[in-house]
PDB file of C-alpha atoms in Angstrom:
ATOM      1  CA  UNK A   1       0.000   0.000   0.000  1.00 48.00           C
ATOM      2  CA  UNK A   2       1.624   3.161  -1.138  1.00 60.00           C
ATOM      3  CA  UNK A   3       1.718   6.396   1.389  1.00 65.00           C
ATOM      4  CA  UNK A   4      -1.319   7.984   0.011  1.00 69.00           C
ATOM      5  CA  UNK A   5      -3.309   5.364  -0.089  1.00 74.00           C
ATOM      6  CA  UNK A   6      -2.513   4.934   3.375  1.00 76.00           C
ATOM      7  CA  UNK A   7      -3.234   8.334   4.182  1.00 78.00           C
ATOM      8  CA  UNK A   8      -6.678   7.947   2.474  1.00 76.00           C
ATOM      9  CA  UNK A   9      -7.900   4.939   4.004  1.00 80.00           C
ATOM     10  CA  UNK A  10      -6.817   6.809   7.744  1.00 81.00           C
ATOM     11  CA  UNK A  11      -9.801   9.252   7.049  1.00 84.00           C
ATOM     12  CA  UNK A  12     -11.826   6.724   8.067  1.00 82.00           C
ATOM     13  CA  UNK A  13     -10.156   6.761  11.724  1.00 82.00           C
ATOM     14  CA  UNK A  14     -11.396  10.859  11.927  1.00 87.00           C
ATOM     15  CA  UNK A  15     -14.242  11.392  14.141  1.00 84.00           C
ATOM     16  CA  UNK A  16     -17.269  12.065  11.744  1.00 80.00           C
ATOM     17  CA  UNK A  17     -18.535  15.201  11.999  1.00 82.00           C
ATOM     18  CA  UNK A  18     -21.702  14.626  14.107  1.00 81.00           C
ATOM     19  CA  UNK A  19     -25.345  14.207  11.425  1.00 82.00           C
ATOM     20  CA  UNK A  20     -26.456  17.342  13.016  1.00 85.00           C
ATOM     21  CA  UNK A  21     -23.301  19.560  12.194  1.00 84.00           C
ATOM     22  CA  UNK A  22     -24.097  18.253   8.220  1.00 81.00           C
ATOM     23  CA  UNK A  23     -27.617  19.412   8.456  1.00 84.00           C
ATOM     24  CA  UNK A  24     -26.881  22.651   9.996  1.00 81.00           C
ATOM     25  CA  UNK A  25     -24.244  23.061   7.318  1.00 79.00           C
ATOM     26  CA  UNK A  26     -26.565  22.139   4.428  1.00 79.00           C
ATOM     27  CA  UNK A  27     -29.398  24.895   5.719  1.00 80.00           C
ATOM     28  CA  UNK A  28     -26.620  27.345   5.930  1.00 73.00           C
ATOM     29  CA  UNK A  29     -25.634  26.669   1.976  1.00 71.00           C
ATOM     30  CA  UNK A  30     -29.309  26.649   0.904  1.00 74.00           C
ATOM     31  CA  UNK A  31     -30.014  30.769   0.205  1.00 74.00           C
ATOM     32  CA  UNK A  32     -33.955  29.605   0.458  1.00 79.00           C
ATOM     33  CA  UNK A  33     -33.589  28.353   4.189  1.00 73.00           C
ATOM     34  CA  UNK A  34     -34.226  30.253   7.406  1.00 73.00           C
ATOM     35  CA  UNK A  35     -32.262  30.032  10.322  1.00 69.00           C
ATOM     36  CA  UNK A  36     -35.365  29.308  11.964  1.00 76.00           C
ATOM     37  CA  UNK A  37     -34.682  25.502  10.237  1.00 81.00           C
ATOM     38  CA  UNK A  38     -31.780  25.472  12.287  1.00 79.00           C
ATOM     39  CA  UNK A  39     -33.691  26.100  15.260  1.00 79.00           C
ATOM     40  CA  UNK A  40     -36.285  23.425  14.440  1.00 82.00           C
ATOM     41  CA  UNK A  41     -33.149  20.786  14.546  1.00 85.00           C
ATOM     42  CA  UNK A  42     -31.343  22.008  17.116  1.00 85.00           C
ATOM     43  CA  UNK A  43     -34.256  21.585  19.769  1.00 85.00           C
ATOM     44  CA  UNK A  44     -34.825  17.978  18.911  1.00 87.00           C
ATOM     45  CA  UNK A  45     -31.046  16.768  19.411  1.00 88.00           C
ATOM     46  CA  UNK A  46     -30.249  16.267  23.705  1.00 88.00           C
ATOM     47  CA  UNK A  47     -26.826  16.640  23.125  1.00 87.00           C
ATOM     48  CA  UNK A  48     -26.130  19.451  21.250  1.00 88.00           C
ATOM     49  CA  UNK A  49     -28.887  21.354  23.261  1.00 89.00           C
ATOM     50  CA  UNK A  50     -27.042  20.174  26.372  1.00 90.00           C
ATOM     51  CA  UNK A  51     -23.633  21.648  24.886  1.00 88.00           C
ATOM     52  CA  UNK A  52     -25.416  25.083  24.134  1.00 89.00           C
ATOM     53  CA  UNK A  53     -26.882  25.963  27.289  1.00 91.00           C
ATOM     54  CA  UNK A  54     -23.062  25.115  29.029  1.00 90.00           C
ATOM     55  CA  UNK A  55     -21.340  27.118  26.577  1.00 90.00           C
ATOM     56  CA  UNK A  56     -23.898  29.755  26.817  1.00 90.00           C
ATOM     57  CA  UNK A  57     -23.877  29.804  30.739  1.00 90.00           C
ATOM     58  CA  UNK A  58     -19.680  30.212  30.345  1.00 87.00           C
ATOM     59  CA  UNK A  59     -17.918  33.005  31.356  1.00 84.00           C
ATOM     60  CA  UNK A  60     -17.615  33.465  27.500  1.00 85.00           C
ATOM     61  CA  UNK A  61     -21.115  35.213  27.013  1.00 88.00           C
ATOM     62  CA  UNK A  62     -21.210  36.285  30.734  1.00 86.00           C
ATOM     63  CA  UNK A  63     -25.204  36.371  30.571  1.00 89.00           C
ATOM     64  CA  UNK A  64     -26.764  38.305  33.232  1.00 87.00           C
ATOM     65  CA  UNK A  65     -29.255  35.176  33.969  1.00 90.00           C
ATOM     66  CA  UNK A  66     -28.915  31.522  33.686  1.00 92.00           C
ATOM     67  CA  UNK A  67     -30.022  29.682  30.264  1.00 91.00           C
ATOM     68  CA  UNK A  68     -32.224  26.862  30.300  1.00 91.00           C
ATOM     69  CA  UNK A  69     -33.458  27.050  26.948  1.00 88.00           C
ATOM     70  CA  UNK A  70     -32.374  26.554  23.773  1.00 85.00           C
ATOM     71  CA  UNK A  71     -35.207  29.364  22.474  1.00 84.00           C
ATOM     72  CA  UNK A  72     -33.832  31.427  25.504  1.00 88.00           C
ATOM     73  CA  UNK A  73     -30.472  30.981  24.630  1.00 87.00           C
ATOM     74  CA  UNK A  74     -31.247  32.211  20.655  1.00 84.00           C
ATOM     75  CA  UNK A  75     -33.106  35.121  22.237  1.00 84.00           C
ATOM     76  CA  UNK A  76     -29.821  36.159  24.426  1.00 88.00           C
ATOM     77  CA  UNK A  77     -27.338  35.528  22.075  1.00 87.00           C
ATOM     78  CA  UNK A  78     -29.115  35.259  18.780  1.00 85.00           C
ATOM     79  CA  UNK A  79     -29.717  32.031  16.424  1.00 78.00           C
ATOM     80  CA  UNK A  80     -26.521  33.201  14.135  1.00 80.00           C
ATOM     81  CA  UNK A  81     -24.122  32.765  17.439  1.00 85.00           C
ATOM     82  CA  UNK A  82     -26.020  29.272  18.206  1.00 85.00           C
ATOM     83  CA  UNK A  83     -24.997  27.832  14.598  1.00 84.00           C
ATOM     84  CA  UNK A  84     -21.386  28.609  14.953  1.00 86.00           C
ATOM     85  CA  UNK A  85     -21.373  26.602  18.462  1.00 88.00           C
ATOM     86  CA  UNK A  86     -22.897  23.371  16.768  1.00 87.00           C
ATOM     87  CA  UNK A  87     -20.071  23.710  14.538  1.00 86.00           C
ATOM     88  CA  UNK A  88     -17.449  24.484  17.080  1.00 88.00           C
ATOM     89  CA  UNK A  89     -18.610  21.329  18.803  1.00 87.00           C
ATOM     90  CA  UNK A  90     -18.524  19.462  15.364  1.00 84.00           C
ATOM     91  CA  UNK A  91     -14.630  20.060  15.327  1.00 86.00           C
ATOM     92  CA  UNK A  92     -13.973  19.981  18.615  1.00 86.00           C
ATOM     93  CA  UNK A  93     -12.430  16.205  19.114  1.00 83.00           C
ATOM     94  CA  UNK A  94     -10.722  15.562  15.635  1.00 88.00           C
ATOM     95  CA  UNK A  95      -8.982  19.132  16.277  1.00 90.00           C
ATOM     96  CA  UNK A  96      -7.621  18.892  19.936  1.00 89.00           C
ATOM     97  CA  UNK A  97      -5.038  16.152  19.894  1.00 88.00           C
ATOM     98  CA  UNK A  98      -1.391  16.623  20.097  1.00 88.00           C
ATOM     99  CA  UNK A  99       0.303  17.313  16.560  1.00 88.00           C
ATOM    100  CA  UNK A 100       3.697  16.557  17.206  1.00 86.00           C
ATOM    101  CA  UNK A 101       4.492  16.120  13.954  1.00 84.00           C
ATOM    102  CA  UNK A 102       3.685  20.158  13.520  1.00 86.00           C
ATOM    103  CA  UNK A 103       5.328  20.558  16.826  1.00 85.00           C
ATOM    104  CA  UNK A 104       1.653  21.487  18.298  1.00 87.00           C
ATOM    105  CA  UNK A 105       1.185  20.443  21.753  1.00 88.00           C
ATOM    106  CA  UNK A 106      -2.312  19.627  22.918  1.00 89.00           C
ATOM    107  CA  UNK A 107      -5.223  21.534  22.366  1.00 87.00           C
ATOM    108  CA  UNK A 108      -3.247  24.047  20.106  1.00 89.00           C
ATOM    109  CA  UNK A 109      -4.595  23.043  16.569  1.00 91.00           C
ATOM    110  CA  UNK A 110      -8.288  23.392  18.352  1.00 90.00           C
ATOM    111  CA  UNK A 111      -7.176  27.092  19.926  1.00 89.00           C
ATOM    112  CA  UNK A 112      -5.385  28.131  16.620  1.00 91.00           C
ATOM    113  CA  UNK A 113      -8.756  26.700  14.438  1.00 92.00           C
ATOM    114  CA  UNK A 114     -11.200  28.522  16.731  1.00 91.00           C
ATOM    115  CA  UNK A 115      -9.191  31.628  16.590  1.00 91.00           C
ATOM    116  CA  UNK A 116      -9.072  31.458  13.056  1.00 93.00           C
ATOM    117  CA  UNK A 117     -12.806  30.618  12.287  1.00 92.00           C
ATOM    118  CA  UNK A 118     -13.809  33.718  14.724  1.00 91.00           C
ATOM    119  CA  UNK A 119     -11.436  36.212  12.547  1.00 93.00           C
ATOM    120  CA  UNK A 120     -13.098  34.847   9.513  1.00 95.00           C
ATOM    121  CA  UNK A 121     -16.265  35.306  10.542  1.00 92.00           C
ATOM    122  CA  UNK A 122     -15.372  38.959  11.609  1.00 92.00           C
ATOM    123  CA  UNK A 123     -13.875  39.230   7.721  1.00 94.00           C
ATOM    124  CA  UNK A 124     -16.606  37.805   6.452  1.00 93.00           C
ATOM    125  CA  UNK A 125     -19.114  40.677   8.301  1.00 91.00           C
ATOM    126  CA  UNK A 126     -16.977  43.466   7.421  1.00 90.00           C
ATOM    127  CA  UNK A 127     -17.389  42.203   3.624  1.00 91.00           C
ATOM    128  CA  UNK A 128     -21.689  41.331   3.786  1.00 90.00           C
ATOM    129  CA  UNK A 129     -20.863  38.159   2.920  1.00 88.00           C
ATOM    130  CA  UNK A 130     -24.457  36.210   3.118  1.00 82.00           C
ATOM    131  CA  UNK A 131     -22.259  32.410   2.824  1.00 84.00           C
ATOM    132  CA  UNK A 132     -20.892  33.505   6.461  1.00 88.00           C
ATOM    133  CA  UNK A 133     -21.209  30.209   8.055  1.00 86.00           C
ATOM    134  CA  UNK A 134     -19.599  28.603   5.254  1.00 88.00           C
ATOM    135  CA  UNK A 135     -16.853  30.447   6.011  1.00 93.00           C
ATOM    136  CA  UNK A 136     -17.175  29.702   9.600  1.00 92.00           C
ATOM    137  CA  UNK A 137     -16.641  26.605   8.865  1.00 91.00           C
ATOM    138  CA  UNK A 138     -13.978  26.167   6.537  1.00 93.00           C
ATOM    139  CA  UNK A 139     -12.055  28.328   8.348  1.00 94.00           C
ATOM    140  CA  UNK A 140     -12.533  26.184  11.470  1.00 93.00           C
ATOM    141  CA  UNK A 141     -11.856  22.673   9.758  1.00 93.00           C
ATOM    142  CA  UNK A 142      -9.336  23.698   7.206  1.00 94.00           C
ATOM    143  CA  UNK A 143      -6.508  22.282   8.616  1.00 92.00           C
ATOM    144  CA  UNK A 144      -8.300  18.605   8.955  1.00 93.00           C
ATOM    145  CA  UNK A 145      -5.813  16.984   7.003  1.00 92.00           C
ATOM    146  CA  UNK A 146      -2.818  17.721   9.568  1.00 91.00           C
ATOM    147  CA  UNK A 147      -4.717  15.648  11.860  1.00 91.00           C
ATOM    148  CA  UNK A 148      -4.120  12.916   9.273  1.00 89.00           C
ATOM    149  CA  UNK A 149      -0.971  13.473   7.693  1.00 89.00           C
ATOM    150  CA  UNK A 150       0.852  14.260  11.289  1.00 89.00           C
ATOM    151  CA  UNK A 151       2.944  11.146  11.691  1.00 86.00           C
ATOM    152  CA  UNK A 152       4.303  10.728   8.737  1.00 87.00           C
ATOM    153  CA  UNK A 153       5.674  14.399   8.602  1.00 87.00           C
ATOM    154  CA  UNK A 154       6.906  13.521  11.728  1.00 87.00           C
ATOM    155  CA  UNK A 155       8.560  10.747  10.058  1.00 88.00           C
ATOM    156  CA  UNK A 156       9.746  12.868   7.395  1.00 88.00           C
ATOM    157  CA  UNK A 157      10.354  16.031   9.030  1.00 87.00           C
ATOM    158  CA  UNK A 158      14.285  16.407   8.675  1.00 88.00           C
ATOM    159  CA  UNK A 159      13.558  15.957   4.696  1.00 92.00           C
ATOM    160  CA  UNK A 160      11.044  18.505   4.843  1.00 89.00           C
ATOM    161  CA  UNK A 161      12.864  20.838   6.908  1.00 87.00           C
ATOM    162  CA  UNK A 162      15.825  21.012   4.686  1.00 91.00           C
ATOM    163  CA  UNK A 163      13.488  21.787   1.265  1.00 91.00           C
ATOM    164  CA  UNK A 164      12.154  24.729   3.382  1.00 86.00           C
ATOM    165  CA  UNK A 165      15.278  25.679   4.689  1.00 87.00           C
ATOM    166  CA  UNK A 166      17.994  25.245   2.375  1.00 90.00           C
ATOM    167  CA  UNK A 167      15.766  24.971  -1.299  1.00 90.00           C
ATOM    168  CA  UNK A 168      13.054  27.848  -0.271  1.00 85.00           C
ATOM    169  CA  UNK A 169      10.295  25.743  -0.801  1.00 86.00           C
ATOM    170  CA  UNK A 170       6.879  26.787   1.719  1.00 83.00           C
ATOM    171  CA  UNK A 171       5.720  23.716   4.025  1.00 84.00           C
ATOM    172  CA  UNK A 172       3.221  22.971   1.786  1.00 85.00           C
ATOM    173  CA  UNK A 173       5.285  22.428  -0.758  1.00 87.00           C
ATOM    174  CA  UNK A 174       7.797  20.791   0.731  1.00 88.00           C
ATOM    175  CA  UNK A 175       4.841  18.150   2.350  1.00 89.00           C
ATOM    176  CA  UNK A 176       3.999  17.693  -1.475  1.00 90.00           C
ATOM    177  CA  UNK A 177       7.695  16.747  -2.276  1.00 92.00           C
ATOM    178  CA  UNK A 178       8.366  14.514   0.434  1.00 90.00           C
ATOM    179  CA  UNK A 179       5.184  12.589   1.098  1.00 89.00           C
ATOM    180  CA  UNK A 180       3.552  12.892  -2.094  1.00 88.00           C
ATOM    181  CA  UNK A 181       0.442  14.735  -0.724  1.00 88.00           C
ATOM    182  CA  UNK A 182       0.194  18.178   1.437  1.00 90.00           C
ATOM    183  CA  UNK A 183      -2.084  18.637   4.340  1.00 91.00           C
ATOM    184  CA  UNK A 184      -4.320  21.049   2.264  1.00 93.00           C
ATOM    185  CA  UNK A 185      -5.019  18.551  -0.133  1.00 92.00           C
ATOM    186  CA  UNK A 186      -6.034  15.815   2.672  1.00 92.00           C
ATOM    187  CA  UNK A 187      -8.243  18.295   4.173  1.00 93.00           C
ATOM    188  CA  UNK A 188      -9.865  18.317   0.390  1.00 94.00           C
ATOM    189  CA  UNK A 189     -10.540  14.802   0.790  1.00 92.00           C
ATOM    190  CA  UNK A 190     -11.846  14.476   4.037  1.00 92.00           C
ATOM    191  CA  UNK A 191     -14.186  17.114   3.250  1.00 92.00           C
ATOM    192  CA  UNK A 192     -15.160  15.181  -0.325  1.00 91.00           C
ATOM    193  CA  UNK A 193     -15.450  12.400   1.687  1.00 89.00           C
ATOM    194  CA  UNK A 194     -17.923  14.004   4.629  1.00 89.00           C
ATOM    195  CA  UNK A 195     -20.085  14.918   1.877  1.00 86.00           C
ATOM    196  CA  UNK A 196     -19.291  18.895   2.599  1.00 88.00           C
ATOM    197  CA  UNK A 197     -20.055  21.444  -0.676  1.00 88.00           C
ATOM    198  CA  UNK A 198     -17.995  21.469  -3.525  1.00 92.00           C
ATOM    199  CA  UNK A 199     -17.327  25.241  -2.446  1.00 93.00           C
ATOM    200  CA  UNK A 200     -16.385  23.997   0.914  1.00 92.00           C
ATOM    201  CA  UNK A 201     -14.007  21.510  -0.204  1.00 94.00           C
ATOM    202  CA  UNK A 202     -12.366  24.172  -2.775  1.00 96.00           C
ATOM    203  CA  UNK A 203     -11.870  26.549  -0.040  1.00 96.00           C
ATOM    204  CA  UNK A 204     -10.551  23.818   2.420  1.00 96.00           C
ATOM    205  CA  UNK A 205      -7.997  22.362  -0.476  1.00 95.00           C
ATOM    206  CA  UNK A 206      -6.936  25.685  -1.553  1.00 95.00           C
ATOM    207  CA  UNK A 207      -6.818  27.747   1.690  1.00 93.00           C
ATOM    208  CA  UNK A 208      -3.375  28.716   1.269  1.00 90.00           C
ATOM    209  CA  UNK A 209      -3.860  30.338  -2.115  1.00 90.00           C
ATOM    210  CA  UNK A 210      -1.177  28.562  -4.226  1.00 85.00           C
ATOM    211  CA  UNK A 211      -3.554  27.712  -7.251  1.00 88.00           C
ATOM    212  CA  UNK A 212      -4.473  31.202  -8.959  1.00 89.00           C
ATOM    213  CA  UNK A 213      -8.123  30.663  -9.767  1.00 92.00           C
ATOM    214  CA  UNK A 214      -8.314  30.785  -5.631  1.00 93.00           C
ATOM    215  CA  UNK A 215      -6.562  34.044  -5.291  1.00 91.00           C
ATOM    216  CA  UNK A 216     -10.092  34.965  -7.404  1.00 92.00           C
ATOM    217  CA  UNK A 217     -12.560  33.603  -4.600  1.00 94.00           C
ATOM    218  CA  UNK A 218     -13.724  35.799  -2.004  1.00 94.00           C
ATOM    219  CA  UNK A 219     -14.696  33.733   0.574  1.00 95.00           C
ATOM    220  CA  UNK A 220     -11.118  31.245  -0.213  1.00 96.00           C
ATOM    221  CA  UNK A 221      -9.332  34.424   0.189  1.00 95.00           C
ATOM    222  CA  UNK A 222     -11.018  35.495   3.527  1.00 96.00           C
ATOM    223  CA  UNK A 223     -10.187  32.101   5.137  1.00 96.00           C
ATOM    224  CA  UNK A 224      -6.583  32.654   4.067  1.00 93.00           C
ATOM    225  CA  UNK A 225      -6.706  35.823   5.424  1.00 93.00           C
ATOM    226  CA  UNK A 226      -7.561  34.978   8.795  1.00 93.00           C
ATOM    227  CA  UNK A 227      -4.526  32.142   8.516  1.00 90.00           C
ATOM    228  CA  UNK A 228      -2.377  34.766   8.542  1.00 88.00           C
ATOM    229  CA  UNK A 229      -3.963  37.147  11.346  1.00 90.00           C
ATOM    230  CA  UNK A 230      -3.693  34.203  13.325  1.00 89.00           C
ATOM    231  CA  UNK A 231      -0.107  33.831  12.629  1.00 85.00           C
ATOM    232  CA  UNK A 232       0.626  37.528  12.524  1.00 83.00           C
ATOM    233  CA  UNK A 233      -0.796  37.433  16.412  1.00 86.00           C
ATOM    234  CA  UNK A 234       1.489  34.166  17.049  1.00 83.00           C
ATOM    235  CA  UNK A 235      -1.651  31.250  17.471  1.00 83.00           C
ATOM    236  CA  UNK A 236      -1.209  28.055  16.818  1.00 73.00           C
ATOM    237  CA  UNK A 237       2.186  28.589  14.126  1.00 68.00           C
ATOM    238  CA  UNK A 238       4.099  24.917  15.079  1.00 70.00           C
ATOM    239  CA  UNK A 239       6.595  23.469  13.121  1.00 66.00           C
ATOM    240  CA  UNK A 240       5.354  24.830  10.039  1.00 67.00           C
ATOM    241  CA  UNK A 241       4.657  28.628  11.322  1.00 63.00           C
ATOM    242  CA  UNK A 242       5.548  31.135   8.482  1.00 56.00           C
ATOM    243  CA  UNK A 243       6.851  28.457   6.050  1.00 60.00           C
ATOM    244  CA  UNK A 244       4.302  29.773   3.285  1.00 70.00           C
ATOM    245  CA  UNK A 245       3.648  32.051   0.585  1.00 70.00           C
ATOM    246  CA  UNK A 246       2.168  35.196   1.268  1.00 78.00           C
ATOM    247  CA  UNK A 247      -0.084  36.540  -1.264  1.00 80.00           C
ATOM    248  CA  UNK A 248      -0.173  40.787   0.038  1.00 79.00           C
ATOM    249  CA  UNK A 249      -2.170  41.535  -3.333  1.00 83.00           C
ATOM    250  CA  UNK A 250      -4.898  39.746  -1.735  1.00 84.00           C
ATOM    251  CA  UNK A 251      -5.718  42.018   1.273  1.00 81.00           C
ATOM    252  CA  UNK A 252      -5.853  44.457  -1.679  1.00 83.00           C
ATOM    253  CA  UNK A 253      -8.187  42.267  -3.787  1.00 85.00           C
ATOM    254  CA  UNK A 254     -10.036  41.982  -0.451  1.00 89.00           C
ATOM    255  CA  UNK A 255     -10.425  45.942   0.210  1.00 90.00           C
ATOM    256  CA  UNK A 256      -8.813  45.507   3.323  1.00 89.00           C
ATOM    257  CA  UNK A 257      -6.945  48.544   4.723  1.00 86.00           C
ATOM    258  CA  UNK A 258      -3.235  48.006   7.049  1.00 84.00           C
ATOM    259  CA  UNK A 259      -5.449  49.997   9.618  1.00 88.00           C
ATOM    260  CA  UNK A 260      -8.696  47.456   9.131  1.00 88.00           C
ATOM    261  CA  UNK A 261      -6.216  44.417   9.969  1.00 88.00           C
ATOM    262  CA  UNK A 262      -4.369  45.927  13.069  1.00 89.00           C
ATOM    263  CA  UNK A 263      -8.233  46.704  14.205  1.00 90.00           C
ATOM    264  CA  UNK A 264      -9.183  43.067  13.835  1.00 89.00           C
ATOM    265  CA  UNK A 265      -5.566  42.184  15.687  1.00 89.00           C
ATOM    266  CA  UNK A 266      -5.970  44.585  18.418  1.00 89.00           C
ATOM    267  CA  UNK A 267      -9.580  43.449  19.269  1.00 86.00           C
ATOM    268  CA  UNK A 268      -9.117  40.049  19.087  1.00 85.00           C
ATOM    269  CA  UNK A 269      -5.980  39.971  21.408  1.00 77.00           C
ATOM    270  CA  UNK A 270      -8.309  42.464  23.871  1.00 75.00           C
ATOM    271  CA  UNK A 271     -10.647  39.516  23.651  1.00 76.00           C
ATOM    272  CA  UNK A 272      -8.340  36.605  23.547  1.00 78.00           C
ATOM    273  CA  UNK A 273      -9.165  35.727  26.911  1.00 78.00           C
ATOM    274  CA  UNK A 274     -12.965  35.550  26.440  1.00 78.00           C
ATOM    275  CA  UNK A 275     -11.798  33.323  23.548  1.00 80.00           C
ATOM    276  CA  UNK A 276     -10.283  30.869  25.864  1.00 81.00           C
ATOM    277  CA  UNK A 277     -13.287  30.802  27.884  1.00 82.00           C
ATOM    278  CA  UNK A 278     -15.215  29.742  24.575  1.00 82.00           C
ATOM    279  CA  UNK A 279     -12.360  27.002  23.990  1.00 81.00           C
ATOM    280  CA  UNK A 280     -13.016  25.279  27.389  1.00 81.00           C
ATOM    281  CA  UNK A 281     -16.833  26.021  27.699  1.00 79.00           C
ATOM    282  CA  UNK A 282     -16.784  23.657  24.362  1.00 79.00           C
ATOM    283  CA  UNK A 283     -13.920  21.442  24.727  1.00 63.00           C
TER     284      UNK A 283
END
């Protein structure tokens, strides 16, 4: 069995993302269906309801009463706030294992994902954007496929170390070399294979910009964006951390200002620990 194949069969081991999370995501896609749909699913599933009123009651939201509800909790916080915890949850255990092979510790690929989703939601507001949630969620699961490919560049890290080092190839690229697949392209397949969007599995497979029809996608080039925020503010980097291409002509192509990116950076570190309170009210 070659490498990939390996690799592809090992999706199979990922935690599925939970029935409910799919729905939620398919409503989200469809431009003809209210959030009140959401709503309708959300109140019939014990778990996720159970999930929501603990994250809501966390120091996150800091809610002047207690919420016992999931209709009170969508009148507090509002339904749009209630979908992106479902699909926090959704990530939640596939994301928060060690990734040694990225030299990520536990619970940092989870932090650095969250962080990143949150920024790309804030993108996505600035910009109108009515696929927001998509967003959300690629964003948040867009790095799936280090969860995957993380032993084997263990394995091979010296090799891929000394392409990025010594040959100036990015991570990515170097991943591609070496192993014969790079994570971006794993996270393509895992989201093929979960039955996710074909816009969702573009974004996810092409989140670090290096195929030119992406640099052309809005909501591609908002989840890059908040890839490098995140970095820029030092989350979640590992092993890999700058080793990429930066595309600047995209904050451009984006109509983002220098001043409307230090904004975003300077309120999300004056938030960052409210953030952490979200991280452990889901985890």
């Amino acid at each position: 069995m070659s490498a990939i194949q390996e690799l592809i069969k090992e999706i199979k081991n990922l935690r599925p993302i939970p029935q409910i999370a799919n729905q939620i995501i398919s409503i989200v896609e469809n431009p003809n269906a209210s959030l009140s749909d959401v709503a309708n699913i959300i109140i019939y599933d014990p778990m996720t309801t159970a999930n929501i009123l603990r994250t809501c009651n966390s120091a996150y939201f800091a809610l002047s009463r207690k919420v016992e509800s999931v209709h009170e909790a969508v009148t507090l916080i509002g339904l749009e706030q209630i979908v992106d915890l479902v699909l926090l949850k959704s990530g939640a255990e596939n994301l928060k294992k060690e990734q040694a092979g990225y030299g990520l510790d536990e619970g940092d690929l989870w932090r650095y994902s969250v962080a990143s989703a949150l920024i790309a939601r804030e993108l996505s507001e600035k910009k109108n954007l009515a696929s927001t949630h998509m967003v959300f969620t690629a964003a948040l699961l867009k790095d799936i496929g280090k969860v995957i490919l993380n032993r084997f560049v263990a394995d091979a890290f010296p090799k891929i170390r000394d392409l990025v080092q010594k040959e100036g190839f990015s991570f990515r690229e170097a991943e591609k070399k070496v192993i014969g697949v790079d994570h971006s392209e794993l996270g393509g397949l895992v989201a093929s294979n979960w039955k996710f969007s074909q816009k969702m599995v573009f974004i996810i497979q092409n989140h670090h910009l290096d195929d030119p029809q992406a640099r052309e996608d809005l909501e591609t080039c908002i989840v890059y964006l908040s890839d490098i925020i995140c970095m820029m503010m030092g989350i979640g980097g590992g092993a890999d951390g700058l080793a990429y291409r930066f595309h600047d002509e995209v904050v451009t192509k984006l109509g983002f200002s220098e001043r409307d990116i230090q904004e975003t950076i300077a309120g999300f570190g004056e938030n960052m620990a409210k953030v952490e309170d979200l991280i452990a009210s889901i985890g």
